[in-house]
Amino acid sequence: MAARAVIFGCGGTEVSAAERAFFAEAEPWGFILFARNVESPEQLRRLTAGLRDSVGRDAPVLVDQEGGRVQRLRPPHWRDWRPMLDEAAGLAPGVQARGLWLRARLMASELRAVGIDVNCAPVLDLAGAGTHGVIRNRCLGGVPGDVARLGRAVAEGLLAGGVLPVVKHMPGQGRATLDSHLALPEVTADRLELEDDFAPFRALADLPLAMTAHVVYRALDVRPATQSPAVVGLMRDDIGFDGLLMTDDLSMKALAGGFGDRARASLAAGCDVVLHCNGDPGEMAAVAAVVPELTGRPAARAAAALALRRAPEDDAVALAAEYAALSPAGVA
């Protein structure tokens, strides 16, 4: 079946009859889950199967499972992971990359077991003195080379566990001093200063999926990156990312206008897929009314990403023991 250029959330812990009918008609490329959708492993397996059944294909199911505050699957059924900045800082330098690979690989096991095959991680934003608290402890650090190296470890750990990573928030949200859920951040750094922010994304430009930042970079455009042809062009031509580019959540207050307009502007700027998370039926209907079928280069990028999903071959029990030895405080 054809897929359209959108990822939708759903309202609760099961697919309602109305949602099932809507998704069958809207044909989203994928789905995203939040804490409101999560009760138990058995319930999640039913939900992810029901979402895929509604569109009649093996659609990707996404989640934000970073650790710390941004963690949708929690105890008692899943591990309680520390924030990424704390985890990276707590690992000895010689084992940082291995420890984060193991952490991501174990996260992937938990996600795959309930039918989730895409994790919106790693965060490649640089943690700086002014980084807003909504981002700061989700970062891997403040040095571009270190963030690139550790971000690679996280991405490869997820892939080894059969879960696709989504690097975010391209081209870098670490300089933002406002929360884009509530307002539109503006970054006034000049083009040369922004090179540090771009560097981790450039180093991981070969990865299959990325998410935009709802941030204005004054040196590049007056529009938020998600809706800026200039910034999306920079992501493609300068940073070199040729994977599937999705927006951050269209329902965040950083964006203005109706939901159809938000989706149209994002796709016109060059994003491949728009993301709408809150499950609101009216907002989803407005987005569905304007998003096109995935064709051409966006469809090829989507297919290439999904082709990387694979069953893991290593021993998760042995890996858990190794992780516990390297990072005894990694799980809270």
mmCIF file of C-alpha atoms in Angstrom:
data_model
loop_
_atom_site.group_PDB
_atom_site.id
_atom_site.type_symbol
_atom_site.label_atom_id
_atom_site.label_comp_id
_atom_site.label_asym_id
_atom_site.label_seq_id
_atom_site.Cartn_x
_atom_site.Cartn_y
_atom_site.Cartn_z
ATOM 1 C CA MET A 1 0.000 0.000 0.000
ATOM 2 C CA ALA A 2 1.105 3.573 -0.642
ATOM 3 C CA ALA A 3 2.348 5.674 2.262
ATOM 4 C CA ARG A 4 2.019 9.411 2.659
ATOM 5 C CA ALA A 5 4.540 11.895 3.983
ATOM 6 C CA VAL A 6 3.430 11.972 7.610
ATOM 7 C CA ILE A 7 3.969 10.237 10.952
ATOM 8 C CA PHE A 8 1.044 10.362 13.383
ATOM 9 C CA GLY A 9 0.551 9.727 17.076
ATOM 10 C CA CYS A 10 -2.529 8.117 18.592
ATOM 11 C CA GLY A 11 -4.644 9.015 21.574
ATOM 12 C CA GLY A 12 -4.428 6.159 24.041
ATOM 13 C CA THR A 13 -3.380 2.620 24.840
ATOM 14 C CA GLU A 14 -5.271 1.002 21.975
ATOM 15 C CA VAL A 15 -6.273 1.956 18.454
ATOM 16 C CA SER A 16 -9.834 3.207 18.569
ATOM 17 C CA ALA A 17 -12.291 2.391 15.796
ATOM 18 C CA ALA A 18 -12.237 6.023 14.683
ATOM 19 C CA GLU A 19 -8.428 6.070 14.596
ATOM 20 C CA ARG A 20 -8.311 2.803 12.693
ATOM 21 C CA ALA A 21 -10.622 4.216 10.014
ATOM 22 C CA PHE A 22 -8.695 7.490 9.866
ATOM 23 C CA PHE A 23 -5.283 5.825 9.539
ATOM 24 C CA ALA A 24 -6.591 3.468 6.847
ATOM 25 C CA GLU A 25 -7.614 6.489 4.772
ATOM 26 C CA ALA A 26 -4.716 8.819 5.692
ATOM 27 C CA GLU A 27 -2.036 6.131 5.108
ATOM 28 C CA PRO A 28 0.716 7.648 7.290
ATOM 29 C CA TRP A 29 4.250 6.419 6.664
ATOM 30 C CA GLY A 30 4.632 5.637 10.360
ATOM 31 C CA PHE A 31 3.471 6.204 13.920
ATOM 32 C CA ILE A 32 4.985 7.637 17.106
ATOM 33 C CA LEU A 33 4.224 6.652 20.697
ATOM 34 C CA PHE A 34 4.292 8.641 23.942
ATOM 35 C CA ALA A 35 3.840 7.874 27.636
ATOM 36 C CA ARG A 36 0.055 8.150 27.240
ATOM 37 C CA ASN A 37 0.220 5.104 24.965
ATOM 38 C CA VAL A 38 2.219 2.898 27.339
ATOM 39 C CA GLU A 39 0.963 0.565 30.090
ATOM 40 C CA SER A 40 2.618 -2.850 29.804
ATOM 41 C CA PRO A 41 4.597 -4.978 27.343
ATOM 42 C CA GLU A 42 1.546 -7.012 26.362
ATOM 43 C CA GLN A 43 -0.552 -3.897 25.786
ATOM 44 C CA LEU A 44 2.213 -2.262 23.719
ATOM 45 C CA ARG A 45 2.570 -5.311 21.507
ATOM 46 C CA ARG A 46 -1.163 -5.165 20.808
ATOM 47 C CA LEU A 47 -0.998 -1.433 20.125
ATOM 48 C CA THR A 48 1.942 -1.571 17.711
ATOM 49 C CA ALA A 49 0.371 -4.509 15.896
ATOM 50 C CA GLY A 50 -2.934 -2.642 15.705
ATOM 51 C CA LEU A 51 -1.312 0.475 14.269
ATOM 52 C CA ARG A 52 0.409 -1.544 11.560
ATOM 53 C CA ASP A 53 -2.777 -3.453 10.839
ATOM 54 C CA SER A 54 -4.649 -0.172 10.338
ATOM 55 C CA VAL A 55 -2.466 0.657 7.319
ATOM 56 C CA GLY A 56 -1.924 -2.911 6.129
ATOM 57 C CA ARG A 57 1.900 -2.865 6.125
ATOM 58 C CA ASP A 58 4.947 -3.068 8.351
ATOM 59 C CA ALA A 59 4.967 0.653 9.101
ATOM 60 C CA PRO A 60 7.729 2.018 11.352
ATOM 61 C CA VAL A 61 6.743 2.749 14.941
ATOM 62 C CA LEU A 62 8.797 5.484 16.608
ATOM 63 C CA VAL A 63 9.399 6.532 20.197
ATOM 64 C CA ASP A 64 11.609 8.969 22.126
ATOM 65 C CA GLN A 65 13.546 6.672 24.438
ATOM 66 C CA GLU A 66 16.638 8.696 25.287
ATOM 67 C CA GLY A 67 16.849 8.167 29.050
ATOM 68 C CA GLY A 68 16.177 10.559 31.897
ATOM 69 C CA ARG A 69 13.210 12.864 31.441
ATOM 70 C CA VAL A 70 12.674 11.872 27.803
ATOM 71 C CA GLN A 71 11.860 8.212 28.255
ATOM 72 C CA ARG A 72 8.415 6.905 27.327
ATOM 73 C CA LEU A 73 8.876 3.300 28.531
ATOM 74 C CA ARG A 74 9.635 3.197 32.267
ATOM 75 C CA PRO A 75 9.715 0.870 35.282
ATOM 76 C CA PRO A 76 8.386 -1.473 36.418
ATOM 77 C CA HIS A 77 8.428 -3.095 32.992
ATOM 78 C CA TRP A 78 11.501 -1.382 31.529
ATOM 79 C CA ARG A 79 14.832 -0.091 32.784
ATOM 80 C CA ASP A 80 15.051 3.463 34.120
ATOM 81 C CA TRP A 81 17.934 4.985 32.168
ATOM 82 C CA ARG A 82 19.939 7.981 33.381
ATOM 83 C CA PRO A 83 19.980 11.212 31.322
ATOM 84 C CA MET A 84 22.461 10.909 28.489
ATOM 85 C CA LEU A 85 24.717 13.759 29.644
ATOM 86 C CA ASP A 86 25.069 12.137 33.084
ATOM 87 C CA GLU A 87 25.683 8.733 31.546
ATOM 88 C CA ALA A 88 28.399 9.978 29.198
ATOM 89 C CA ALA A 89 30.103 11.922 31.990
ATOM 90 C CA GLY A 90 29.945 8.941 34.349
ATOM 91 C CA LEU A 91 31.747 6.535 32.021
ATOM 92 C CA ALA A 92 35.538 6.355 32.083
ATOM 93 C CA PRO A 93 36.987 7.959 28.932
ATOM 94 C CA GLY A 94 38.391 4.706 27.619
ATOM 95 C CA VAL A 95 35.043 2.929 27.744
ATOM 96 C CA GLN A 96 32.637 5.776 26.952
ATOM 97 C CA ALA A 97 31.870 4.673 23.414
ATOM 98 C CA ARG A 98 31.524 1.000 24.335
ATOM 99 C CA GLY A 99 29.320 1.829 27.312
ATOM 100 C CA LEU A 100 26.979 3.971 25.222
ATOM 101 C CA TRP A 101 26.890 1.340 22.470
ATOM 102 C CA LEU A 102 25.852 -1.255 25.041
ATOM 103 C CA ARG A 103 23.238 1.054 26.541
ATOM 104 C CA ALA A 104 21.715 1.701 23.114
ATOM 105 C CA ARG A 105 21.837 -1.982 22.208
ATOM 106 C CA LEU A 106 19.966 -2.914 25.395
ATOM 107 C CA MET A 107 17.421 -0.146 24.792
ATOM 108 C CA ALA A 108 16.873 -1.594 21.327
ATOM 109 C CA SER A 109 16.092 -5.008 22.835
ATOM 110 C CA GLU A 110 13.426 -3.487 25.049
ATOM 111 C CA LEU A 111 11.890 -1.581 22.134
ATOM 112 C CA ARG A 112 11.906 -4.406 19.598
ATOM 113 C CA ALA A 113 10.242 -6.720 22.111
ATOM 114 C CA VAL A 114 7.119 -4.520 22.018
ATOM 115 C CA GLY A 115 7.097 -3.779 18.284
ATOM 116 C CA ILE A 116 8.942 -0.423 18.272
ATOM 117 C CA ASP A 117 11.618 -0.225 15.594
ATOM 118 C CA VAL A 118 12.691 3.450 15.484
ATOM 119 C CA ASN A 119 14.170 5.442 18.382
ATOM 120 C CA CYS A 120 14.425 9.235 18.111
ATOM 121 C CA ALA A 121 18.015 9.343 19.365
ATOM 122 C CA PRO A 122 20.846 10.262 19.594
ATOM 123 C CA VAL A 123 20.658 13.976 20.389
ATOM 124 C CA LEU A 124 23.652 15.569 18.646
ATOM 125 C CA ASP A 125 23.042 19.088 19.954
ATOM 126 C CA LEU A 126 26.025 20.615 21.778
ATOM 127 C CA ALA A 127 25.580 21.322 25.495
ATOM 128 C CA GLY A 128 26.767 24.863 26.222
ATOM 129 C CA ALA A 129 26.486 27.397 29.020
ATOM 130 C CA GLY A 130 23.246 28.821 27.606
ATOM 131 C CA THR A 131 21.588 25.606 26.435
ATOM 132 C CA HIS A 132 17.976 25.481 27.609
ATOM 133 C CA GLY A 133 17.193 22.866 30.240
ATOM 134 C CA VAL A 134 14.761 21.115 27.921
ATOM 135 C CA ILE A 135 17.766 20.060 25.823
ATOM 136 C CA ARG A 136 20.881 20.241 28.001
ATOM 137 C CA ASN A 137 20.971 16.932 29.891
ATOM 138 C CA ARG A 138 19.800 15.077 26.802
ATOM 139 C CA CYS A 139 23.069 15.973 25.039
ATOM 140 C CA LEU A 140 26.226 13.869 24.849
ATOM 141 C CA GLY A 141 28.553 16.757 25.687
ATOM 142 C CA GLY A 142 29.810 20.083 24.451
ATOM 143 C CA VAL A 143 32.808 19.193 22.269
ATOM 144 C CA PRO A 144 31.860 18.520 18.617
ATOM 145 C CA GLY A 145 34.324 15.656 18.092
ATOM 146 C CA ASP A 146 33.285 13.897 21.294
ATOM 147 C CA VAL A 147 29.592 14.287 20.506
ATOM 148 C CA ALA A 148 30.143 12.851 17.028
ATOM 149 C CA ARG A 149 32.102 9.876 18.384
ATOM 150 C CA LEU A 150 29.619 9.078 21.141
ATOM 151 C CA GLY A 151 26.622 9.747 18.906
ATOM 152 C CA ARG A 152 28.020 7.212 16.450
ATOM 153 C CA ALA A 153 28.258 4.652 19.267
ATOM 154 C CA VAL A 154 24.617 5.231 20.251
ATOM 155 C CA ALA A 155 23.399 5.021 16.649
ATOM 156 C CA GLU A 156 25.347 1.830 15.948
ATOM 157 C CA GLY A 157 24.127 0.226 19.175
ATOM 158 C CA LEU A 158 20.523 0.874 18.159
ATOM 159 C CA LEU A 159 21.112 -0.458 14.655
ATOM 160 C CA ALA A 160 22.784 -3.588 16.028
ATOM 161 C CA GLY A 161 19.633 -4.189 18.061
ATOM 162 C CA GLY A 162 17.356 -3.840 15.042
ATOM 163 C CA VAL A 163 16.143 -0.311 15.813
ATOM 164 C CA LEU A 164 16.686 2.659 13.500
ATOM 165 C CA PRO A 165 18.218 5.808 15.052
ATOM 166 C CA VAL A 166 16.987 9.337 14.350
ATOM 167 C CA VAL A 167 19.669 12.012 14.849
ATOM 168 C CA LYS A 168 18.313 15.262 16.205
ATOM 169 C CA HIS A 169 17.847 18.221 16.193
ATOM 170 C CA MET A 170 19.476 19.124 12.866
ATOM 171 C CA PRO A 171 21.348 21.418 12.320
ATOM 172 C CA GLY A 172 21.886 21.834 16.092
ATOM 173 C CA GLN A 173 19.717 23.176 18.912
ATOM 174 C CA GLY A 174 22.333 23.599 21.627
ATOM 175 C CA ARG A 175 22.461 27.408 21.341
ATOM 176 C CA ALA A 176 18.701 27.754 21.822
ATOM 177 C CA THR A 177 17.783 29.476 25.084
ATOM 178 C CA LEU A 178 14.020 28.950 24.756
ATOM 179 C CA ASP A 179 11.952 25.755 24.821
ATOM 180 C CA SER A 180 10.625 25.181 21.286
ATOM 181 C CA HIS A 181 7.619 23.355 22.746
ATOM 182 C CA LEU A 182 6.492 26.747 24.049
ATOM 183 C CA ALA A 183 8.155 29.437 21.897
ATOM 184 C CA LEU A 184 10.332 29.940 18.825
ATOM 185 C CA PRO A 185 14.039 30.098 19.759
ATOM 186 C CA GLU A 186 16.324 32.370 17.749
ATOM 187 C CA VAL A 187 20.065 31.804 17.470
ATOM 188 C CA THR A 188 22.144 34.864 16.601
ATOM 189 C CA ALA A 189 25.537 33.174 16.193
ATOM 190 C CA ASP A 190 27.276 33.947 12.920
ATOM 191 C CA ARG A 191 27.804 31.384 10.182
ATOM 192 C CA LEU A 192 31.349 30.542 11.264
ATOM 193 C CA GLU A 193 30.304 29.959 14.881
ATOM 194 C CA LEU A 194 27.560 27.595 13.708
ATOM 195 C CA GLU A 195 30.172 25.266 12.205
ATOM 196 C CA ASP A 196 30.676 23.683 15.636
ATOM 197 C CA ASP A 197 26.951 22.924 15.843
ATOM 198 C CA PHE A 198 26.918 21.382 12.384
ATOM 199 C CA ALA A 199 30.007 19.216 12.938
ATOM 200 C CA PRO A 200 28.394 16.238 14.746
ATOM 201 C CA PHE A 201 25.625 16.054 12.135
ATOM 202 C CA ARG A 202 28.180 16.211 9.336
ATOM 203 C CA ALA A 203 30.124 13.336 10.930
ATOM 204 C CA LEU A 204 26.956 11.201 11.116
ATOM 205 C CA ALA A 205 25.444 12.301 7.795
ATOM 206 C CA ASP A 206 25.418 8.712 6.540
ATOM 207 C CA LEU A 207 22.733 7.661 9.033
ATOM 208 C CA PRO A 208 19.243 6.895 7.711
ATOM 209 C CA LEU A 209 16.970 9.312 9.590
ATOM 210 C CA ALA A 210 17.165 12.819 11.039
ATOM 211 C CA MET A 211 14.823 15.285 12.742
ATOM 212 C CA THR A 212 14.848 19.052 12.289
ATOM 213 C CA ALA A 213 15.071 21.802 14.901
ATOM 214 C CA HIS A 214 12.252 24.345 15.256
ATOM 215 C CA VAL A 215 14.847 27.112 15.640
ATOM 216 C CA VAL A 216 15.601 30.302 13.692
ATOM 217 C CA TYR A 217 19.274 30.686 12.765
ATOM 218 C CA ARG A 218 19.573 34.392 11.962
ATOM 219 C CA ALA A 219 22.761 33.870 9.970
ATOM 220 C CA LEU A 220 20.822 31.572 7.608
ATOM 221 C CA ASP A 221 17.160 32.658 7.451
ATOM 222 C CA VAL A 222 14.370 34.349 9.389
ATOM 223 C CA ARG A 223 12.243 31.196 9.218
ATOM 224 C CA PRO A 224 12.583 28.216 11.569
ATOM 225 C CA ALA A 225 14.890 25.542 10.170
ATOM 226 C CA THR A 226 11.991 23.128 9.699
ATOM 227 C CA GLN A 227 10.356 25.538 7.248
ATOM 228 C CA SER A 228 13.448 27.113 5.701
ATOM 229 C CA PRO A 229 14.558 26.032 2.204
ATOM 230 C CA ALA A 230 17.932 27.651 2.937
ATOM 231 C CA VAL A 231 18.520 25.642 6.111
ATOM 232 C CA VAL A 232 17.217 22.370 4.671
ATOM 233 C CA GLY A 233 19.451 23.009 1.668
ATOM 234 C CA LEU A 234 22.379 23.421 4.035
ATOM 235 C CA MET A 235 21.502 20.112 5.689
ATOM 236 C CA ARG A 236 21.595 18.397 2.303
ATOM 237 C CA ASP A 237 24.442 20.179 0.527
ATOM 238 C CA ASP A 238 26.792 21.298 3.306
ATOM 239 C CA ILE A 239 26.178 18.867 6.140
ATOM 240 C CA GLY A 240 25.699 16.168 3.496
ATOM 241 C CA PHE A 241 22.663 14.367 4.916
ATOM 242 C CA ASP A 242 20.801 12.366 2.269
ATOM 243 C CA GLY A 243 18.623 10.237 4.539
ATOM 244 C CA LEU A 244 14.956 10.723 5.375
ATOM 245 C CA LEU A 245 14.442 14.125 6.993
ATOM 246 C CA MET A 246 11.445 14.451 9.312
ATOM 247 C CA THR A 247 10.211 17.534 11.111
ATOM 248 C CA ASP A 248 10.075 17.878 14.843
ATOM 249 C CA ASP A 249 6.480 17.823 16.111
ATOM 250 C CA LEU A 250 4.225 20.184 14.147
ATOM 251 C CA SER A 251 2.107 20.816 17.237
ATOM 252 C CA MET A 252 4.944 22.575 19.102
ATOM 253 C CA LYS A 253 4.339 26.275 19.703
ATOM 254 C CA ALA A 254 7.559 27.276 17.920
ATOM 255 C CA LEU A 255 5.582 26.980 14.671
ATOM 256 C CA ALA A 256 2.738 29.298 13.718
ATOM 257 C CA GLY A 257 -0.349 28.993 11.529
ATOM 258 C CA GLY A 258 -2.868 26.263 10.888
ATOM 259 C CA PHE A 259 -1.731 22.668 10.857
ATOM 260 C CA GLY A 260 -2.195 22.286 7.130
ATOM 261 C CA ASP A 261 -0.078 25.388 6.607
ATOM 262 C CA ARG A 262 2.614 24.080 8.970
ATOM 263 C CA ALA A 263 2.794 20.811 7.059
ATOM 264 C CA ARG A 264 2.831 22.483 3.649
ATOM 265 C CA ALA A 265 5.595 24.909 4.622
ATOM 266 C CA SER A 266 7.753 22.113 6.022
ATOM 267 C CA LEU A 267 7.407 19.941 2.932
ATOM 268 C CA ALA A 268 7.950 22.912 0.616
ATOM 269 C CA ALA A 269 11.197 23.659 2.477
ATOM 270 C CA GLY A 270 12.470 20.177 1.641
ATOM 271 C CA CYS A 271 11.529 17.987 4.603
ATOM 272 C CA ASP A 272 10.556 14.502 3.458
ATOM 273 C CA VAL A 273 8.024 13.692 6.188
ATOM 274 C CA VAL A 274 6.105 15.726 8.767
ATOM 275 C CA LEU A 275 5.626 14.564 12.338
ATOM 276 C CA HIS A 276 2.417 15.186 14.290
ATOM 277 C CA CYS A 277 2.456 13.711 17.762
ATOM 278 C CA ASN A 278 -0.448 14.587 20.040
ATOM 279 C CA GLY A 279 -3.161 12.403 18.510
ATOM 280 C CA ASP A 280 -5.664 15.265 18.209
ATOM 281 C CA PRO A 281 -8.178 14.165 15.539
ATOM 282 C CA GLY A 282 -8.880 17.635 14.144
ATOM 283 C CA GLU A 283 -5.220 18.567 13.837
ATOM 284 C CA MET A 284 -4.401 15.226 12.232
ATOM 285 C CA ALA A 285 -7.213 15.652 9.726
ATOM 286 C CA ALA A 286 -5.862 19.077 8.731
ATOM 287 C CA VAL A 287 -2.386 17.613 8.193
ATOM 288 C CA ALA A 288 -3.686 14.578 6.330
ATOM 289 C CA ALA A 289 -5.592 16.827 3.943
ATOM 290 C CA VAL A 290 -2.374 18.359 2.563
ATOM 291 C CA VAL A 291 0.404 15.766 2.785
ATOM 292 C CA PRO A 292 1.220 13.986 -0.485
ATOM 293 C CA GLU A 293 2.065 10.389 -1.183
ATOM 294 C CA LEU A 294 5.730 9.565 -0.670
ATOM 295 C CA THR A 295 7.237 9.374 -4.154
ATOM 296 C CA GLY A 296 10.541 10.001 -5.866
ATOM 297 C CA ARG A 297 13.587 10.766 -3.743
ATOM 298 C CA PRO A 298 11.693 10.920 -0.402
ATOM 299 C CA ALA A 299 10.210 7.480 -1.090
ATOM 300 C CA ALA A 300 13.654 6.108 -1.921
ATOM 301 C CA ARG A 301 15.075 7.547 1.303
ATOM 302 C CA ALA A 302 12.221 6.013 3.291
ATOM 303 C CA ALA A 303 12.739 2.603 1.684
ATOM 304 C CA ALA A 304 16.486 2.731 2.272
ATOM 305 C CA ALA A 305 15.938 3.491 5.955
ATOM 306 C CA LEU A 306 13.455 0.671 6.469
ATOM 307 C CA ALA A 307 15.760 -1.773 4.693
ATOM 308 C CA LEU A 308 18.210 -1.353 7.607
ATOM 309 C CA ARG A 309 15.809 -2.941 10.094
ATOM 310 C CA ARG A 310 17.207 -6.354 11.006
ATOM 311 C CA ALA A 311 16.994 -8.951 13.730
ATOM 312 C CA PRO A 312 19.867 -8.751 16.236
ATOM 313 C CA GLU A 313 22.346 -11.614 16.346
ATOM 314 C CA ASP A 314 24.224 -11.008 19.617
ATOM 315 C CA ASP A 315 23.464 -12.180 23.172
ATOM 316 C CA ALA A 316 21.589 -9.462 25.053
ATOM 317 C CA VAL A 317 22.103 -11.195 28.414
ATOM 318 C CA ALA A 318 25.882 -11.150 28.021
ATOM 319 C CA LEU A 319 25.755 -7.551 26.815
ATOM 320 C CA ALA A 320 23.720 -6.532 29.873
ATOM 321 C CA ALA A 321 26.359 -8.016 32.155
ATOM 322 C CA GLU A 322 29.109 -6.170 30.296
ATOM 323 C CA TYR A 323 27.177 -2.900 30.524
ATOM 324 C CA ALA A 324 26.602 -3.325 34.261
ATOM 325 C CA ALA A 325 30.345 -3.768 34.754
ATOM 326 C CA LEU A 326 31.211 -0.668 32.706
ATOM 327 C CA SER A 327 28.431 1.598 33.957
ATOM 328 C CA PRO A 328 27.067 0.356 37.307
ATOM 329 C CA ALA A 329 25.124 3.623 37.770
ATOM 330 C CA GLY A 330 23.818 3.733 34.190
ATOM 331 C CA VAL A 331 20.412 2.402 35.120
ATOM 332 C CA ALA A 332 18.810 4.452 37.883
#
